[in-house]
Coordinates of C-alpha atoms in Angstrom, one line a residue:
Chain A
M22 CA -17.6 -0.2 -29.0
A23 CA -17.7 1.0 -25.4
G24 CA -21.3 0.4 -25.2
M25 CA -21.1 -3.5 -25.9
T26 CA -18.0 -4.5 -23.9
A27 CA -18.2 -5.7 -20.6
V28 CA -16.8 -3.6 -17.8
V29 CA -15.5 -6.6 -16.3
R30 CA -15.0 -10.1 -17.7
A31 CA -13.5 -12.5 -15.3
E32 CA -13.2 -16.1 -16.5
G33 CA -12.0 -19.2 -14.3
L34 CA -10.5 -16.1 -12.2
T35 CA -8.7 -18.2 -9.2
K36 CA -6.2 -16.9 -6.6
Y37 CA -4.3 -19.1 -3.8
Y38 CA -2.0 -17.5 -1.4
G39 CA 0.2 -20.3 -0.8
K40 CA -2.1 -23.3 -0.3
R41 CA -4.8 -20.5 1.3
R42 CA -7.8 -20.2 -1.0
G43 CA -8.7 -16.4 -1.9
L44 CA -10.9 -16.9 -4.8
E45 CA -11.9 -20.0 -6.9
D46 CA -13.1 -20.2 -10.5
L47 CA -14.8 -16.7 -10.7
D48 CA -16.7 -16.3 -13.6
L49 CA -18.3 -12.7 -13.6
E50 CA -19.5 -10.1 -16.0
I51 CA -20.3 -6.6 -15.1
Q52 CA -22.3 -4.6 -18.0
P53 CA -21.5 -0.8 -18.6
G54 CA -24.1 1.6 -16.5
E55 CA -24.6 -1.1 -13.9
I56 CA -24.2 -0.7 -10.0
F57 CA -23.2 -4.3 -9.1
G58 CA -23.4 -5.0 -5.3
Y59 CA -20.7 -7.9 -4.2
L60 CA -21.7 -9.3 -1.1
G61 CA -19.8 -11.8 1.2
P62 CA -18.8 -11.8 4.8
N63 CA -15.1 -10.7 5.7
G64 CA -12.6 -12.8 4.3
S65 CA -14.6 -14.4 1.7
G66 CA -13.1 -13.1 -1.6
K67 CA -14.2 -9.7 -2.0
T68 CA -11.1 -7.9 -1.4
T69 CA -9.4 -10.6 -3.4
T70 CA -11.6 -10.1 -6.4
I71 CA -10.9 -6.1 -6.5
R72 CA -7.2 -6.3 -6.2
L73 CA -6.8 -8.9 -9.1
M74 CA -8.9 -6.5 -10.8
L75 CA -6.4 -3.8 -10.3
D76 CA -3.6 -5.7 -10.8
V77 CA -2.5 -5.3 -7.2
I78 CA -2.3 -8.7 -6.9
R79 CA -1.7 -11.6 -9.9
P80 CA -4.1 -14.4 -10.7
T81 CA -3.1 -17.9 -9.9
R82 CA -5.3 -19.2 -12.8
G83 CA -7.8 -17.7 -15.1
T84 CA -8.0 -14.0 -16.6
V85 CA -9.7 -10.8 -15.5
S86 CA -10.3 -8.1 -18.0
V87 CA -11.2 -4.3 -16.9
L88 CA -12.9 -1.6 -19.7
G89 CA -11.9 -4.1 -22.3
T90 CA -8.1 -4.1 -21.6
G91 CA -6.1 -7.2 -19.7
S92 CA -5.8 -5.9 -16.2
R93 CA -1.9 -5.5 -16.6
E94 CA -2.3 -2.4 -18.6
A95 CA -1.5 0.3 -16.3
A96 CA -3.2 3.3 -18.6
V97 CA -6.7 1.5 -18.0
R98 CA -6.0 2.4 -14.3
A99 CA -6.7 6.0 -14.8
R100 CA -10.3 5.3 -16.0
I101 CA -10.6 3.6 -13.0
G102 CA -11.5 5.1 -9.5
Y103 CA -10.7 2.8 -6.7
L104 CA -11.7 3.0 -2.8
P105 CA -9.4 0.6 -1.3
G106 CA -11.3 -1.7 2.1
E107 CA -8.5 -0.8 4.1
L108 CA -7.6 2.4 3.2
A109 CA -4.0 3.8 4.6
L110 CA -3.2 7.8 5.0
E111 CA -0.2 8.6 6.8
G112 CA 2.1 11.2 7.4
R113 CA 2.1 14.8 7.7
E114 CA 0.9 16.0 4.3
K115 CA -2.3 17.9 4.4
A116 CA -4.9 15.8 2.6
R117 CA -5.8 18.4 0.0
D118 CA -2.2 18.2 -1.4
Y119 CA -2.1 14.4 -1.5
L120 CA -5.7 14.5 -3.1
E121 CA -4.2 17.2 -5.7
F122 CA -1.1 14.7 -6.3
L123 CA -3.0 11.9 -7.3
G124 CA -5.4 14.0 -9.4
K125 CA -2.5 15.2 -11.1
V126 CA -1.2 11.7 -11.9
R127 CA -4.6 10.1 -12.8
G128 CA -5.7 13.3 -14.7
G129 CA -9.1 14.5 -15.5
V130 CA -9.8 16.4 -12.3
P131 CA -11.2 19.8 -12.8
A132 CA -10.0 22.8 -10.3
G133 CA -12.4 23.1 -7.7
R134 CA -13.6 19.7 -7.8
I135 CA -12.1 18.0 -4.9
G136 CA -13.2 21.1 -3.0
A137 CA -16.8 20.5 -4.1
L138 CA -16.4 16.9 -3.3
A139 CA -15.1 17.7 0.1
E140 CA -18.0 20.0 0.7
R141 CA -20.5 17.6 0.1
L142 CA -18.9 15.0 2.2
D143 CA -18.1 17.5 4.8
A144 CA -14.6 16.6 4.7
D145 CA -11.8 18.4 6.5
L146 CA -8.6 18.5 3.8
G147 CA -6.6 20.7 5.9
V148 CA -5.5 18.3 8.4
P149 CA -2.5 16.0 8.0
M150 CA -3.6 12.8 6.9
G151 CA -1.8 11.2 10.0
K152 CA -4.4 12.9 12.2
L153 CA -7.4 12.3 10.5
S154 CA -10.4 10.5 11.8
K155 CA -11.4 7.1 10.7
G156 CA -14.5 8.6 9.0
N157 CA -12.4 11.5 7.4
K158 CA -9.8 9.1 6.3
Q159 CA -12.7 7.2 4.2
K160 CA -14.4 10.6 3.2
V161 CA -11.0 11.3 1.5
G162 CA -10.9 7.9 0.1
L163 CA -14.0 8.6 -1.5
I164 CA -13.2 12.0 -2.8
Q165 CA -9.9 10.6 -4.7
A166 CA -12.3 7.7 -5.9
F167 CA -14.7 9.9 -7.4
M168 CA -13.1 12.9 -8.5
H169 CA -11.9 12.1 -11.6
E170 CA -15.2 10.8 -12.9
P171 CA -14.1 7.5 -13.6
E172 CA -15.9 5.3 -16.1
F173 CA -15.6 2.5 -13.6
L174 CA -15.9 2.6 -9.9
I175 CA -14.4 0.1 -7.7
L176 CA -15.4 0.6 -4.2
D177 CA -14.5 -2.1 -1.4
E178 CA -16.8 -1.5 1.7
P179 CA -17.4 2.2 1.0
T180 CA -19.8 3.0 4.0
S181 CA -17.5 1.6 6.5
G182 CA -16.7 4.6 9.1
L183 CA -19.2 6.9 7.4
D184 CA -22.2 8.7 9.5
P185 CA -25.6 8.2 8.4
L186 CA -25.6 11.7 6.8
V187 CA -22.7 11.4 4.9
Q188 CA -23.8 7.5 3.6
Q189 CA -27.0 9.4 2.4
E190 CA -24.7 11.8 0.5
F191 CA -22.6 9.1 -0.7
L192 CA -25.5 6.9 -1.9
T193 CA -27.0 10.3 -3.8
M194 CA -23.5 10.4 -5.4
L195 CA -23.8 6.6 -6.6
R196 CA -27.2 7.5 -8.1
E197 CA -25.5 10.5 -10.1
V198 CA -22.9 8.1 -11.2
R199 CA -25.5 5.6 -12.4
A200 CA -27.7 8.5 -14.4
S201 CA -24.4 9.4 -16.1
G202 CA -24.1 5.9 -17.3
R203 CA -21.1 4.9 -15.6
T204 CA -20.4 1.4 -13.8
V205 CA -19.8 0.8 -10.2
L206 CA -18.8 -2.3 -8.2
M207 CA -19.3 -1.8 -4.5
S208 CA -18.4 -4.5 -2.0
S209 CA -20.1 -4.8 1.4
H210 CA -20.9 -7.3 4.1
V211 CA -24.1 -6.0 4.8
L212 CA -26.9 -6.6 2.1
A213 CA -29.0 -3.3 3.7
E214 CA -26.1 -1.2 2.7
V215 CA -26.2 -2.2 -1.2
E216 CA -29.6 -3.2 -2.1
H217 CA -31.0 0.4 -2.6
V218 CA -28.7 1.2 -5.3
S219 CA -27.7 -1.9 -6.7
D220 CA -29.0 -3.2 -10.0
R221 CA -27.5 -6.8 -9.4
V222 CA -25.8 -8.5 -6.3
G223 CA -23.2 -11.1 -6.2
I224 CA -22.9 -13.2 -3.2
V225 CA -19.4 -14.7 -2.8
R226 CA -18.6 -17.2 0.1
A227 CA -15.2 -19.0 0.9
G228 CA -14.0 -17.8 -2.0
R229 CA -16.5 -18.7 -4.7
L230 CA -19.6 -17.0 -6.0
V231 CA -22.4 -18.6 -5.0
A232 CA -25.2 -16.5 -6.6
V233 CA -26.0 -13.6 -8.7
E234 CA -29.1 -12.1 -8.6
N235 CA -31.5 -9.0 -9.7
V236 CA -32.3 -7.0 -6.7
S237 CA -35.6 -6.6 -8.0
A238 CA -35.9 -10.6 -8.5
L239 CA -34.1 -11.2 -4.9
R240 CA -36.9 -9.0 -3.5
E241 CA -39.6 -11.2 -5.0
K242 CA -38.3 -14.1 -3.4
A243 CA -37.6 -12.2 0.2
V244 CA -39.2 -13.6 3.5
R245 CA -41.6 -11.2 4.9
R246 CA -43.5 -10.8 8.2
V247 CA -47.4 -10.1 8.1
E248 CA -49.7 -9.4 10.5
L249 CA -53.5 -8.9 10.2
H250 CA -56.2 -7.8 12.5
F251 CA -59.9 -8.5 11.8
D252 CA -63.1 -7.2 13.6
A253 CA -63.7 -10.7 15.0
P254 CA -62.1 -14.1 15.4
V255 CA -61.3 -15.9 12.0
P256 CA -61.3 -19.7 11.9
A257 CA -57.7 -21.2 11.5
E258 CA -58.5 -23.6 8.7
A259 CA -59.2 -20.6 6.4
F260 CA -55.5 -19.8 6.4
D261 CA -54.1 -23.4 6.6
G262 CA -51.9 -24.7 3.6
L263 CA -51.9 -21.5 1.6
P264 CA -49.1 -21.3 -0.8
G265 CA -45.9 -19.4 0.3
V266 CA -47.2 -18.9 4.1
R267 CA -45.2 -20.3 6.6
D268 CA -45.1 -20.2 10.7
L269 CA -48.7 -19.4 10.8
R270 CA -50.1 -18.4 14.4
V271 CA -53.8 -17.6 14.2
A272 CA -55.1 -16.2 17.7
G273 CA -58.5 -14.9 17.9
A274 CA -59.0 -12.0 15.7
S275 CA -55.4 -11.9 14.6
V276 CA -53.3 -14.0 12.2
R277 CA -49.3 -13.9 12.2
C278 CA -47.2 -15.6 9.6
T279 CA -44.0 -15.2 7.2
I280 CA -44.4 -15.2 3.3
D281 CA -42.1 -16.1 0.9
G282 CA -42.3 -14.4 -2.2
R283 CA -45.6 -13.0 -3.4
P284 CA -48.6 -12.2 -0.6
D285 CA -51.0 -12.9 -3.1
A286 CA -53.0 -16.0 -1.8
L287 CA -52.8 -14.5 1.5
I288 CA -54.5 -11.2 0.6
K289 CA -57.3 -12.9 -1.2
T290 CA -57.9 -15.4 1.6
A291 CA -57.8 -12.5 4.1
A292 CA -60.1 -10.4 1.9
R293 CA -63.1 -12.7 3.0
F294 CA -62.9 -11.2 6.5
T295 CA -63.0 -7.7 7.6
V296 CA -59.6 -6.6 8.0
V297 CA -59.0 -3.7 10.6
H298 CA -55.2 -3.4 10.6
L299 CA -52.4 -4.8 8.4
V300 CA -48.7 -4.5 9.2
S301 CA -46.0 -6.0 6.7
E302 CA -42.4 -5.5 7.2
E303 CA -40.2 -4.4 4.6
P304 CA -38.8 -7.7 3.2
D305 CA -35.8 -8.6 4.6
L306 CA -33.1 -9.4 2.1
E307 CA -30.6 -10.1 4.6
E308 CA -32.8 -13.3 5.5
I309 CA -32.2 -14.8 2.2
F310 CA -28.9 -13.8 1.8
L311 CA -28.4 -16.0 4.6
T312 CA -30.5 -18.6 3.4
Y313 CA -28.2 -18.7 0.4
Y314 CA -25.3 -19.2 2.8
S315 CA -26.8 -21.9 5.0
D316 CA -27.8 -24.1 1.9
E317 CA -24.7 -23.5 -0.4
G318 CA -22.2 -23.1 2.1
R319 CA -22.9 -26.0 4.5
H320 CA -20.8 -28.5 2.5
D321 CA -17.8 -26.1 2.3
D322 CA -14.7 -26.7 4.0
R323 CA -14.3 -23.7 6.2
Q324 CA -10.9 -22.3 5.0
D325 CA -9.7 -19.6 6.5
V326 CA -9.8 -17.2 3.4
A327 CA -8.7 -13.6 2.7
Chain B
M4 CA 6.5 11.2 -9.0
I5 CA 10.2 11.9 -8.3
A6 CA 9.4 15.5 -7.3
K7 CA 6.7 14.4 -5.1
T8 CA 8.8 11.4 -3.5
L9 CA 11.6 14.0 -2.9
R10 CA 8.9 16.0 -1.0
D11 CA 8.2 13.2 1.0
Y12 CA 11.8 12.4 1.9
R13 CA 12.6 16.1 2.5
R14 CA 12.4 15.9 6.3
A15 CA 14.5 13.0 6.8
L16 CA 17.3 14.2 4.1
I17 CA 17.3 17.5 5.9
G18 CA 17.7 15.8 9.3
W19 CA 20.6 13.6 8.2
T20 CA 22.5 16.3 6.6
I21 CA 22.5 18.4 9.9
G22 CA 23.1 15.0 11.9
I23 CA 26.3 14.0 9.4
S24 CA 27.6 17.7 9.5
A25 CA 27.3 17.9 13.2
F26 CA 29.4 14.8 13.5
M27 CA 31.8 16.1 11.2
G28 CA 32.2 19.6 13.0
L29 CA 32.8 17.8 16.4
Y30 CA 35.4 15.4 15.5
L31 CA 37.1 17.8 12.9
A32 CA 37.0 20.5 15.8
V33 CA 39.2 17.7 17.3
Y34 CA 42.1 17.8 14.9
G35 CA 43.4 21.2 16.3
S36 CA 44.5 19.7 19.4
V37 CA 45.6 16.6 17.6
K38 CA 48.1 18.8 15.5
E39 CA 49.3 20.5 18.3
N40 CA 50.1 17.9 20.6
P41 CA 51.5 15.0 17.8
E42 CA 53.2 13.2 20.8
V43 CA 50.1 12.5 22.3
Y44 CA 48.4 11.0 19.2
G45 CA 51.5 9.8 17.2
P46 CA 52.7 6.4 16.3
Q47 CA 54.0 5.7 19.8
A48 CA 50.4 6.5 21.4
M49 CA 48.9 4.5 18.5
A50 CA 51.1 1.4 19.5
K51 CA 49.3 1.1 22.7
F52 CA 46.0 0.4 21.1
P53 CA 45.2 -3.1 20.5
G54 CA 45.9 -4.6 16.8
A55 CA 42.6 -5.7 16.3
L56 CA 40.9 -2.5 17.4
K57 CA 43.3 -0.6 15.0
D58 CA 42.7 -3.0 12.2
L59 CA 38.9 -2.2 12.7
M60 CA 39.6 1.4 12.4
G61 CA 41.7 1.0 9.3
G62 CA 44.9 1.0 10.9
M63 CA 45.4 4.3 12.2
E64 CA 48.9 4.5 11.1
D65 CA 48.9 8.1 10.4
F66 CA 46.7 10.1 12.9
T67 CA 48.5 13.4 12.7
S68 CA 48.5 14.5 9.3
G69 CA 45.2 15.9 8.0
A70 CA 45.0 13.4 5.6
G71 CA 45.2 10.7 7.8
Y72 CA 43.0 12.0 10.5
L73 CA 40.3 12.9 7.8
Q74 CA 40.7 9.1 6.7
S75 CA 40.8 7.4 10.3
V76 CA 38.3 9.4 12.2
V77 CA 35.9 10.1 9.1
Y78 CA 36.2 8.6 6.1
Q79 CA 37.0 5.2 7.4
L80 CA 34.2 4.0 9.7
F81 CA 31.6 6.6 10.9
V82 CA 30.5 8.8 8.0
P83 CA 30.2 5.7 5.5
F84 CA 28.1 4.0 8.1
L85 CA 26.2 7.2 8.5
F86 CA 25.3 7.5 5.1
L87 CA 24.5 3.8 4.7
A88 CA 21.8 4.0 7.5
C89 CA 20.7 6.9 5.9
A90 CA 20.4 5.3 2.5
M91 CA 18.9 2.3 4.2
L92 CA 15.9 4.0 5.9
I93 CA 15.3 6.3 2.7
A94 CA 15.4 3.2 0.5
N95 CA 12.8 1.3 3.0
R96 CA 10.4 4.2 2.3
A97 CA 10.3 3.6 -1.3
L98 CA 8.7 0.5 -1.3
A99 CA 8.6 -1.8 2.1
Q100 CA 7.6 0.8 4.3
P101 CA 4.7 1.9 2.4
E102 CA 3.7 -1.5 1.8
E103 CA 3.7 -2.3 5.5
D104 CA 1.5 0.7 6.2
G105 CA -0.8 0.1 3.3
T106 CA -0.3 3.3 1.9
L107 CA 1.1 1.6 -1.2
E108 CA -2.2 0.2 -2.3
L109 CA -3.3 3.4 -4.0
V110 CA 0.2 4.1 -5.3
V111 CA 0.2 0.6 -7.2
T112 CA -3.0 1.4 -8.6
L113 CA -2.3 4.8 -10.3
P114 CA -1.8 4.6 -14.2
I115 CA 1.9 4.4 -13.4
D116 CA 3.7 1.1 -14.4
R117 CA 5.2 -0.8 -11.7
K118 CA 8.9 -0.8 -13.2
R119 CA 8.5 3.2 -13.7
L120 CA 7.5 3.2 -10.1
V121 CA 10.5 1.7 -8.7
L122 CA 13.0 3.4 -11.0
E123 CA 11.4 6.8 -10.2
R124 CA 11.8 5.9 -6.5
F125 CA 15.2 4.7 -7.2
A126 CA 16.0 8.1 -9.0
A127 CA 14.4 10.0 -5.8
L128 CA 17.0 7.9 -3.4
V129 CA 20.1 8.8 -5.9
I130 CA 19.1 12.4 -6.1
G131 CA 18.1 12.8 -2.3
L132 CA 21.7 11.2 -1.3
G133 CA 23.4 13.0 -3.5
A134 CA 21.7 16.0 -2.4
V135 CA 22.9 15.2 1.4
A136 CA 26.7 14.1 -0.2
A137 CA 26.8 17.5 -1.7
M138 CA 26.0 19.6 1.2
T139 CA 27.9 17.5 3.8
L140 CA 31.1 17.7 1.3
L141 CA 30.9 21.6 1.6
V142 CA 30.8 21.4 5.2
T143 CA 33.9 18.8 5.4
W144 CA 35.5 21.1 3.0
G145 CA 34.9 24.1 4.8
L146 CA 36.1 22.4 8.0
A147 CA 39.2 21.1 6.7
E148 CA 40.2 24.7 5.3
T149 CA 39.2 26.3 8.6
M150 CA 41.3 23.5 10.8
E151 CA 44.4 24.0 8.0
M152 CA 44.2 20.1 7.6
G153 CA 46.0 20.7 4.1
V154 CA 43.9 18.3 2.3
P155 CA 43.0 19.5 -1.2
F156 CA 39.4 19.6 -2.4
D157 CA 39.3 17.4 -5.0
R158 CA 40.8 14.4 -2.7
I159 CA 37.9 15.3 -0.5
L160 CA 35.8 15.2 -3.2
A161 CA 37.1 11.7 -4.3
A162 CA 36.5 10.2 -0.7
H163 CA 33.2 11.7 -0.6
T164 CA 32.0 10.3 -3.7
G165 CA 33.1 6.8 -2.8
V166 CA 30.8 7.6 0.6
L167 CA 28.0 8.2 -1.4
L168 CA 28.6 5.5 -3.9
V169 CA 28.8 3.1 -0.6
G170 CA 25.7 4.7 0.8
L171 CA 23.8 4.3 -3.0
F172 CA 25.0 0.7 -3.2
F173 CA 23.6 -0.4 0.1
G174 CA 20.2 1.8 -0.4
A175 CA 19.9 -0.3 -3.5
V176 CA 20.2 -3.6 -1.5
T177 CA 17.6 -2.6 0.9
L178 CA 15.6 -1.4 -2.1
A179 CA 16.0 -4.6 -3.8
V180 CA 15.5 -6.7 -0.7
G181 CA 12.3 -4.5 0.2
A182 CA 11.1 -5.0 -3.2
A183 CA 11.3 -8.5 -3.3
T184 CA 9.7 -9.0 -0.1
G185 CA 7.7 -6.1 0.7
R186 CA 8.8 -6.3 4.3
K187 CA 11.4 -3.4 5.7
G188 CA 12.6 -5.9 8.4
P189 CA 14.6 -8.1 5.8
A190 CA 15.5 -5.4 3.9
M191 CA 17.3 -3.6 7.1
A192 CA 18.6 -7.2 8.0
V193 CA 20.4 -8.5 4.6
T194 CA 21.9 -4.6 4.5
G195 CA 23.2 -4.5 7.8
V196 CA 24.6 -7.9 8.0
W197 CA 26.0 -7.2 4.5
A198 CA 27.3 -4.0 5.6
V199 CA 29.0 -5.3 9.1
L200 CA 30.4 -8.5 7.6
G201 CA 31.7 -6.4 4.3
Y202 CA 33.4 -4.1 6.7
V203 CA 34.8 -6.7 9.1
V204 CA 36.3 -8.8 5.8
V205 CA 38.1 -5.6 4.7
T206 CA 39.6 -4.8 7.9
V207 CA 40.1 -7.1 10.7
G208 CA 40.0 -10.0 7.6
R209 CA 42.3 -8.7 5.6
S210 CA 45.1 -10.8 7.6
V211 CA 43.0 -14.1 7.6
D212 CA 43.7 -15.9 4.7
A213 CA 40.7 -18.2 4.9
I214 CA 38.3 -14.9 4.4
A215 CA 40.2 -12.7 2.6
W216 CA 39.1 -13.2 -0.8
L217 CA 35.8 -12.2 0.4
K218 CA 36.9 -8.7 0.1
W219 CA 35.4 -8.9 -3.6
L220 CA 31.9 -9.1 -2.2
S221 CA 32.5 -6.2 0.1
P222 CA 31.7 -3.0 -1.0
F223 CA 34.3 -1.3 1.3
H224 CA 36.7 -2.8 -0.6
Y225 CA 36.4 -1.0 -3.7
Y226 CA 35.7 2.5 -1.5
A227 CA 38.6 2.0 0.7
S228 CA 41.3 0.1 -1.2
G229 CA 42.0 2.8 -3.7
Q230 CA 42.7 5.5 -0.8
P231 CA 40.9 8.4 -2.4
L232 CA 42.2 10.6 0.3
Q233 CA 45.7 10.1 -0.5
Q234 CA 45.5 9.0 -4.1
G235 CA 42.7 10.8 -5.8
L236 CA 39.5 9.3 -7.5
P237 CA 39.9 5.6 -8.1
V238 CA 37.8 5.4 -11.4
G239 CA 37.8 1.7 -11.8
E240 CA 36.9 0.6 -8.1
Y241 CA 33.8 3.3 -8.3
L242 CA 32.9 2.0 -11.2
V243 CA 32.1 -1.1 -9.9
L244 CA 30.3 0.3 -7.0
T245 CA 27.9 2.5 -9.4
G246 CA 27.4 -0.8 -11.7
A247 CA 26.6 -3.1 -8.6
A248 CA 24.3 -0.6 -7.6
A249 CA 22.7 -0.3 -11.0
V250 CA 21.9 -4.2 -11.1
L251 CA 20.6 -4.1 -7.5
A252 CA 18.3 -1.4 -8.5
L253 CA 17.4 -3.4 -12.1
T254 CA 16.5 -6.5 -9.8
A255 CA 14.4 -4.4 -7.4
V256 CA 12.3 -3.3 -10.6
L257 CA 12.1 -7.1 -11.9
A258 CA 11.1 -8.4 -8.4
F259 CA 8.6 -5.7 -7.6
D260 CA 7.0 -5.9 -11.2
R261 CA 6.2 -9.6 -10.8
R262 CA 5.0 -9.8 -7.1
D263 CA 1.5 -9.5 -5.1
V264 CA 1.4 -6.2 -3.3
G265 CA 0.4 -6.0 0.2
V266 CA -0.4 -9.9 0.8

């Protein structure tokens, strides 16, 4: 049964804070074993969705089930690891003591796990929590989310405040989670943060899920800048009107353009001449991401949403 | 969870115990000179005080006997309000303050039912306040014996129990408002206003017919009207206070269970 049931199933999930829209009519399924990237600018409804899944807030309409049970069941939360978007850690208590307390309440944290994770992330757990730097707080947050090896990890903006080296280690930890068949929902306002680890991304804007895409499909749609250099000047007409080629600029022996999707037609045309140099930028998923926004979001009333 | 909560409160509880004990020490030490100079503090001297002020201090009819002094100076106004302040601050640390700080987010996503969370935090309040009461009771009794005030232990115990119950009642008020609103400001405002008005109604307001009936809403009525120091444990009145605190705690449980946290 565990293999078949969706880890998250949201149906018509809607949340209003008074008259203010937080999330509107969300239908979403996340399957076991996938890493789902949840994208949107700050205030678009990502955190609202996550907090509804965890029963911190209650839906205005619609339902959401997590790991096969309703979100109201307290027991299911032992099988979830959660990193809040705005993690607050206060007081004189040492981070290690707090982590041990959380571990005891949730269960399933073997001795030594906290120390091992702290070592991987280079976190100092001997400091009172109120005195931790932002980066160190985030590390403590990651440790508590990962330490009981939960079936489902919900990470709200996990990389904020982490230095690049720790980010790499975090991505390695995510890949280990995927390798062991567990599921991750991770939110971000920057696509570049999630595109390398996510199987699918959902894009949310002004409280609405506007697209759910496979990352590979997204990459296929990606906008890519290409620069070709030839051994002699080439005729501009040869490159005119090629499918998928935009912003064409032919100057002497060089051709610059932008391609949507596959570069096939351009390559075949270029092959008729002698290519001495080729520059192709990594597909900029950010750009597609923004395209979604400008297309689907244009008619949206710009409400202030959380 | 209760143990962890108490550990979090530990510093505050120790601080309040020391503070209240120091207050007791300071005021009971003065009793020596009161006893030796009854003419200075006797009825004639007290007559010079404005009536309203005397009312506010619970009458001050008997200032020179041990029980009278203990009642007027310690158990009438100051110690109940010190307990009340302690209870209010501790009760706010249960839900409202961590909710405002954002630290409640991780706690409510633990696999603990919200109802149980509130009940355990209330239990920690009861135990913590009980510990402060027990320690300060011993200090008061010790001081009363040293100063030869002639008040038996069971009377001090009766008065001290009342103080604990008043504190617990207002702690439950704070907890309930904090659980319903998630904000410590309103919780402290409701508690403070209820406490001050409740106290005024049973002292100055006693003689004003228009508001005298309000005493039924004042916890101080159930605390002081039985005169625990003079008459011993007023069981019925204290049961009312206990029951009211329980009802308020239950209100807190239900209010918190049905609410969005941290919005």
